[in-house]
Coordinates of C-alpha atoms in Angstrom, one line a residue:
M1 CA -1.1 38.2 -0.2
S2 CA 1.6 38.8 2.0
R3 CA 3.9 36.5 -0.3
F4 CA 4.8 39.4 -2.3
S5 CA 7.7 41.6 -0.9
Q6 CA 6.0 45.0 -1.5
P7 CA 3.1 46.6 0.3
D8 CA -0.2 44.8 -1.0
P9 CA -2.3 47.5 -2.6
E10 CA -5.5 45.4 -2.6
L11 CA -5.0 44.7 1.3
T12 CA -4.5 48.5 2.1
H13 CA -7.5 49.4 0.3
R14 CA -9.8 46.7 2.1
L15 CA -8.0 47.8 5.4
S16 CA -8.4 51.6 4.9
R17 CA -11.9 51.4 3.4
R18 CA -12.7 48.9 6.7
G19 CA -11.2 51.7 8.6
M20 CA -13.7 54.4 7.3
L21 CA -16.8 52.4 7.7
G22 CA -15.6 51.7 11.2
V23 CA -15.2 55.1 12.1
A24 CA -18.8 55.8 10.4
A25 CA -20.1 53.0 12.3
G26 CA -18.7 54.1 15.7
A27 CA -20.1 57.6 15.1
T28 CA -23.9 56.5 14.1
A29 CA -25.4 56.8 17.0
A30 CA -24.4 60.1 17.9
A31 CA -23.8 61.6 14.7
L32 CA -26.6 60.5 12.4
L33 CA -29.0 61.5 15.3
G34 CA -27.5 64.8 16.2
A35 CA -19.9 57.7 4.9
A36 CA -11.3 42.3 -22.1
A37 CA -8.3 42.5 -20.3
P38 CA -8.1 46.0 -21.6
A39 CA -7.5 44.9 -25.4
T40 CA -6.7 48.7 -26.4
A41 CA -5.5 51.8 -24.8
A42 CA -8.5 54.1 -23.1
T43 CA -9.7 56.4 -25.6
G44 CA -8.7 60.2 -25.0
N45 CA -7.3 61.9 -22.0
A46 CA -9.9 64.5 -20.9
S47 CA -9.1 67.5 -18.6
G48 CA -11.9 69.8 -19.1
A49 CA -15.1 70.2 -17.6
A50 CA -17.5 67.7 -17.9
G51 CA -20.0 68.1 -21.1
T52 CA -17.3 69.6 -23.3
A53 CA -16.3 66.0 -24.4
P54 CA -12.8 67.0 -25.0
G55 CA -11.2 64.2 -27.4
A56 CA -14.4 62.8 -28.3
K57 CA -14.0 60.2 -30.7
G58 CA -16.4 59.8 -33.8
R59 CA -20.0 61.2 -34.2
G60 CA -21.9 58.4 -32.4
R61 CA -24.0 58.7 -29.3
P62 CA -22.3 59.0 -26.1
V63 CA -21.4 55.9 -24.5
L64 CA -22.2 57.0 -21.1
P65 CA -26.1 56.9 -20.7
P66 CA -27.6 59.8 -19.4
G67 CA -28.2 60.2 -15.8
R68 CA -26.2 57.2 -14.9
L69 CA -22.8 58.6 -13.9
G70 CA -22.1 58.4 -10.1
I71 CA -18.7 58.6 -8.0
Q72 CA -17.8 56.3 -5.1
L73 CA -17.4 58.9 -2.3
Y74 CA -14.6 56.9 -0.9
S75 CA -12.3 58.3 -3.6
L76 CA -12.9 61.9 -1.9
R77 CA -13.1 60.7 1.4
D78 CA -10.4 63.5 2.4
K79 CA -12.4 65.9 1.3
V80 CA -15.7 64.7 3.1
S81 CA -13.8 64.2 6.2
T82 CA -12.3 68.1 6.0
L83 CA -14.9 70.1 4.0
G84 CA -18.0 68.0 4.5
F85 CA -20.7 66.5 2.2
G86 CA -22.0 69.9 1.1
P87 CA -18.9 71.7 -0.5
V88 CA -18.3 67.9 -1.9
F89 CA -21.5 67.9 -3.7
A90 CA -21.4 71.2 -5.0
E91 CA -17.9 70.4 -6.7
L92 CA -19.6 67.1 -8.2
E93 CA -22.5 68.9 -9.5
K94 CA -20.2 71.2 -11.4
Y95 CA -18.5 68.1 -12.8
G96 CA -21.5 66.7 -14.3
Y97 CA -22.1 63.7 -11.8
D98 CA -25.4 62.3 -11.4
E99 CA -25.4 60.1 -8.6
V100 CA -23.5 59.1 -5.3
E101 CA -22.4 55.9 -3.8
F102 CA -21.7 56.3 0.2
A103 CA -18.9 54.4 2.0
G104 CA -19.9 56.2 5.5
Y105 CA -22.5 58.8 6.6
T106 CA -20.5 60.8 8.8
Q107 CA -18.1 63.9 7.9
G108 CA -15.4 64.4 10.4
S109 CA -14.3 67.8 11.2
A110 CA -17.1 69.1 9.1
G111 CA -19.7 68.2 12.4
P112 CA -22.7 65.8 12.8
I113 CA -25.4 65.3 10.0
T114 CA -28.2 63.4 10.1
L115 CA -29.7 61.1 7.3
A116 CA -32.6 63.6 6.6
Q117 CA -30.0 66.1 6.0
L118 CA -27.6 64.0 4.0
K119 CA -30.2 63.0 1.7
R120 CA -31.3 66.3 1.1
L121 CA -28.4 68.0 0.6
A122 CA -27.5 65.1 -2.2
R123 CA -30.9 66.2 -3.8
D124 CA -30.2 69.7 -3.5
H125 CA -27.3 69.3 -5.9
G126 CA -28.9 67.2 -8.3
L127 CA -27.0 64.0 -7.2
N128 CA -29.1 60.6 -6.7
P129 CA -27.8 58.6 -3.6
I130 CA -27.7 55.1 -5.6
G131 CA -26.2 53.1 -2.9
S132 CA -23.6 52.5 -0.1
H133 CA -20.8 49.9 1.3
V134 CA -21.2 48.5 4.3
G135 CA -19.2 46.0 6.4
Y136 CA -20.1 42.4 6.0
Y137 CA -19.3 40.8 9.3
S138 CA -17.2 41.7 12.5
D139 CA -16.3 40.0 15.9
D140 CA -17.8 43.0 17.5
P141 CA -21.4 42.2 18.1
N142 CA -22.5 45.9 18.1
A143 CA -20.4 46.7 14.9
Y144 CA -22.4 48.2 11.9
T145 CA -22.2 45.3 9.5
F146 CA -24.7 43.1 8.0
A147 CA -24.0 40.1 9.8
Q148 CA -24.0 42.0 13.4
N149 CA -26.6 44.7 12.7
L150 CA -28.7 43.9 9.4
T151 CA -31.9 46.1 10.9
K152 CA -30.0 49.1 11.4
V153 CA -28.0 48.9 8.2
L154 CA -31.2 48.9 6.2
D155 CA -33.1 51.6 8.1
D156 CA -30.5 53.5 7.4
A157 CA -30.4 52.9 3.9
Q158 CA -34.1 53.0 3.7
A159 CA -34.1 56.6 5.4
L160 CA -31.7 58.0 2.7
G161 CA -33.7 56.7 -0.2
L162 CA -31.1 53.9 -1.4
K163 CA -31.9 51.7 -4.1
H164 CA -29.1 49.4 -3.5
I165 CA -26.8 48.8 -0.5
G166 CA -24.3 46.3 -0.4
T167 CA -20.3 45.3 0.8
A168 CA -17.1 45.7 -0.4
A169 CA -16.0 42.8 1.8
G170 CA -15.4 39.7 0.0
P171 CA -17.4 36.0 0.7
F172 CA -14.4 34.8 2.8
R173 CA -16.0 34.9 6.4
Y174 CA -15.9 31.2 6.6
G175 CA -12.6 30.2 4.5
S176 CA -11.8 29.9 0.8
T177 CA -12.9 26.1 0.1
V178 CA -16.2 25.7 -2.0
D179 CA -18.4 25.2 1.3
A180 CA -17.2 28.1 2.9
W181 CA -18.6 30.1 -0.1
K182 CA -21.6 28.3 0.0
R183 CA -22.0 29.4 3.6
A184 CA -21.3 33.0 2.8
A185 CA -23.9 32.7 0.1
E186 CA -26.1 31.5 2.4
D187 CA -25.2 34.9 4.2
F188 CA -25.9 36.8 1.2
N189 CA -29.1 35.4 0.2
T190 CA -30.4 36.5 3.9
Y191 CA -29.4 39.8 3.4
G192 CA -30.9 40.0 0.0
A193 CA -34.2 38.9 1.2
A194 CA -34.1 41.3 3.8
A195 CA -33.2 44.1 1.3
R196 CA -35.6 43.1 -1.1
A197 CA -38.6 43.2 1.3
R198 CA -37.4 47.0 2.0
G199 CA -37.6 47.4 -2.0
M200 CA -34.0 47.4 -1.9
K201 CA -31.1 45.2 -4.0
F202 CA -28.5 43.9 -1.8
Y203 CA -24.9 43.7 -3.8
Q204 CA -21.5 42.6 -3.3
H205 CA -18.4 44.6 -4.9
N206 CA -15.5 42.2 -5.8
H207 CA -11.9 42.9 -5.5
S208 CA -9.4 40.6 -7.4
E209 CA -9.2 37.4 -5.0
E210 CA -12.6 36.7 -5.7
F211 CA -11.3 35.3 -9.0
S212 CA -8.9 32.9 -7.2
F213 CA -9.5 29.2 -6.8
A214 CA -11.3 27.2 -3.9
T215 CA -8.4 25.6 -1.9
D216 CA -10.0 22.5 -1.5
N217 CA -10.7 22.3 -5.6
P218 CA -8.4 24.2 -7.4
K219 CA -10.4 23.7 -10.5
V220 CA -13.2 25.7 -9.1
R221 CA -13.0 29.6 -9.2
L222 CA -14.3 30.9 -6.2
Y223 CA -16.3 33.9 -8.1
D224 CA -18.2 31.1 -9.9
V225 CA -19.3 29.5 -6.4
L226 CA -20.8 32.9 -5.5
L227 CA -22.7 33.4 -8.7
K228 CA -24.2 29.7 -8.5
E229 CA -25.1 29.7 -4.9
T230 CA -26.5 33.0 -4.4
D231 CA -30.3 33.7 -5.7
P232 CA -30.1 36.0 -8.6
D233 CA -33.3 37.7 -7.4
L234 CA -31.8 38.3 -4.2
V235 CA -27.9 38.9 -4.5
H236 CA -26.6 41.2 -7.0
L237 CA -23.0 42.1 -8.0
E238 CA -21.3 45.8 -8.5
M239 CA -18.2 44.4 -10.7
D240 CA -15.2 46.4 -10.0
I241 CA -13.9 46.5 -13.3
Y242 CA -10.2 47.3 -12.4
W243 CA -9.8 44.7 -9.8
A244 CA -11.6 42.1 -12.4
Y245 CA -8.7 42.6 -14.9
V246 CA -6.5 42.6 -12.0
G247 CA -8.0 39.3 -11.2
Q248 CA -7.7 38.0 -14.5
F249 CA -3.8 39.0 -14.6
R250 CA -3.4 37.1 -11.2
F251 CA -5.7 34.0 -11.8
S252 CA -5.7 33.1 -15.6
K253 CA -3.7 30.0 -14.5
R254 CA -4.7 27.5 -11.6
P255 CA -2.2 26.8 -9.2
D256 CA -0.9 24.0 -10.8
G257 CA 0.1 26.0 -13.8
T258 CA -2.9 24.9 -16.5
P259 CA -4.4 27.7 -18.2
A260 CA -8.0 29.0 -16.8
P261 CA -8.4 32.3 -18.6
F262 CA -11.6 34.2 -18.3
E263 CA -13.0 37.5 -19.6
P264 CA -14.8 39.9 -17.1
L265 CA -16.8 41.7 -19.6
N266 CA -18.4 38.1 -20.7
Y267 CA -19.5 37.5 -16.9
V268 CA -21.6 40.7 -17.3
L269 CA -23.0 39.7 -20.8
R270 CA -24.0 36.3 -19.5
Q271 CA -26.0 37.9 -16.7
P272 CA -26.7 41.6 -17.1
D273 CA -29.6 41.8 -14.8
R274 CA -26.9 40.9 -12.0
Y275 CA -24.9 43.9 -12.5
P276 CA -26.9 46.9 -11.8
L277 CA -23.6 48.9 -10.4
F278 CA -20.4 48.9 -11.6
H279 CA -17.1 50.7 -10.2
V280 CA -15.3 52.4 -13.6
K281 CA -11.5 52.8 -12.1
D282 CA -8.8 52.6 -14.6
G283 CA -4.9 51.1 -14.5
E284 CA -2.1 51.4 -16.7
S285 CA -1.0 48.0 -17.7
D286 CA 2.6 47.0 -16.1
P287 CA 3.1 43.4 -16.0
S288 CA 6.3 43.8 -13.4
N289 CA 3.8 44.7 -11.0
P290 CA 2.3 41.5 -9.1
Y291 CA -1.1 43.2 -10.1
G292 CA -0.5 43.7 -13.5
Y293 CA -1.7 47.1 -13.2
R294 CA -1.1 50.6 -11.7
M295 CA -4.2 52.4 -10.8
T296 CA -4.7 55.8 -12.4
D297 CA -7.3 58.3 -13.1
V298 CA -10.2 57.3 -15.3
G299 CA -8.9 57.9 -19.0
D300 CA -5.4 57.6 -18.1
G301 CA -4.9 53.9 -18.2
D302 CA -5.3 51.2 -20.4
I303 CA -8.8 49.7 -19.8
D304 CA -11.0 50.4 -22.9
Y305 CA -14.4 51.8 -21.5
Q306 CA -15.6 52.9 -24.7
R307 CA -15.4 49.1 -25.2
F308 CA -16.7 47.8 -22.2
I309 CA -19.6 50.4 -21.2
S310 CA -20.9 50.0 -24.9
A311 CA -20.9 46.4 -24.9
V312 CA -23.3 46.6 -21.6
T313 CA -25.4 49.4 -22.7
R314 CA -26.3 48.1 -26.0
L315 CA -27.9 44.9 -25.0
R316 CA -31.7 45.1 -25.3
G317 CA -33.4 47.0 -22.3
H318 CA -29.9 47.9 -20.8
R319 CA -29.3 51.4 -22.0
L320 CA -30.5 52.8 -18.9
A321 CA -30.3 49.7 -16.4
H322 CA -27.0 49.9 -15.0
H323 CA -25.1 52.6 -12.8
W324 CA -21.2 53.7 -13.5
Q325 CA -19.9 55.1 -10.7
A326 CA -16.3 56.3 -10.8
E327 CA -13.2 55.6 -8.5
H328 CA -9.9 55.7 -7.4
D329 CA -8.6 54.4 -4.5
N330 CA -5.8 56.5 -3.5
P331 CA -6.1 59.8 -6.0
A332 CA -3.1 62.3 -5.9
E333 CA -5.7 65.1 -5.9
S334 CA -9.2 63.8 -5.0
F335 CA -11.2 66.6 -6.8
T336 CA -8.9 66.5 -9.8
F337 CA -9.6 62.8 -10.2
A338 CA -13.4 63.4 -10.1
R339 CA -13.4 66.2 -12.5
R340 CA -11.2 64.6 -15.1
S341 CA -12.9 61.2 -14.7
S342 CA -16.3 62.5 -15.4
A343 CA -14.8 64.8 -18.6
H344 CA -13.2 61.6 -19.9
L345 CA -16.4 59.3 -19.4
H346 CA -18.7 61.9 -20.8
S347 CA -16.2 62.2 -23.7
L348 CA -16.5 58.8 -25.0
R349 CA -18.7 58.0 -28.3
E350 CA -19.8 55.0 -29.7
K351 CA -18.3 53.9 -32.8
C352 CA -20.3 54.4 -35.9

């Protein structure tokens, strides 16, 4: 990724998220005891409060299933660290959110909070804690990661009542070869079995590099190795839809230039049970950008969420089987992002 002269937004995202998780892990003991390539333009730009359905298209039923709109709290990390979870949850309740996904369980200058308090605070504001991002591995044996402290990670998730516990780290622990990803898949199967024993689902959240090719076999897409080598009953996926389409832009050709097209939505339609969670983030198409898109608030970009969400929720038995988490890695104003994203997604209607 360093081959580009401009800053790498994906690397920046990974490092900043890792830093947030690291701060949360370092404070855990003290604080917790005392965080279609878009085929058409996105439908409508909503700026009102959730539920008013500004820009609603047609008279079809809402695209977004009831009770399934969440937000990844990483998008609101500035507000959590300064205001605390309580004021943030109060705003999310006003905006019409149903769920939250954590990226650390501490709240900076707002002071310490216990897991029991955090769980109760979310419930008091009508928010269901649906999942959490935790690091995959670290060189520090005391790190708050799956590899180093699996039992503690699962204990905390269970205390919060989470149904899902996962990582936003890619399976690059052992390298980018086919065998390296098979080893990472074994790790994930282990974490998945431990999570299932607690009544939870382990999941992995993608960035774009997961869709690149194995360095020892450029005909093999690494994401396909992950799907093949992980047990579908133990390892689930949270597709970050934006990064999947960035992956499509970057990796629709093999290193030798031969075509290797893929459609992110088709991964989901082939195995919908493997994708209980999604990250809904938007991007404006920009072919001059090495990533093909510039990240935007949901509704301001070119990803057709009417099409994507409808295609998944129309599958038999899948209307309420998935959870849709709004996210922006670096919003200009995080509360504005949260409000506008909810309003836009609530405004979408299925085509009659």
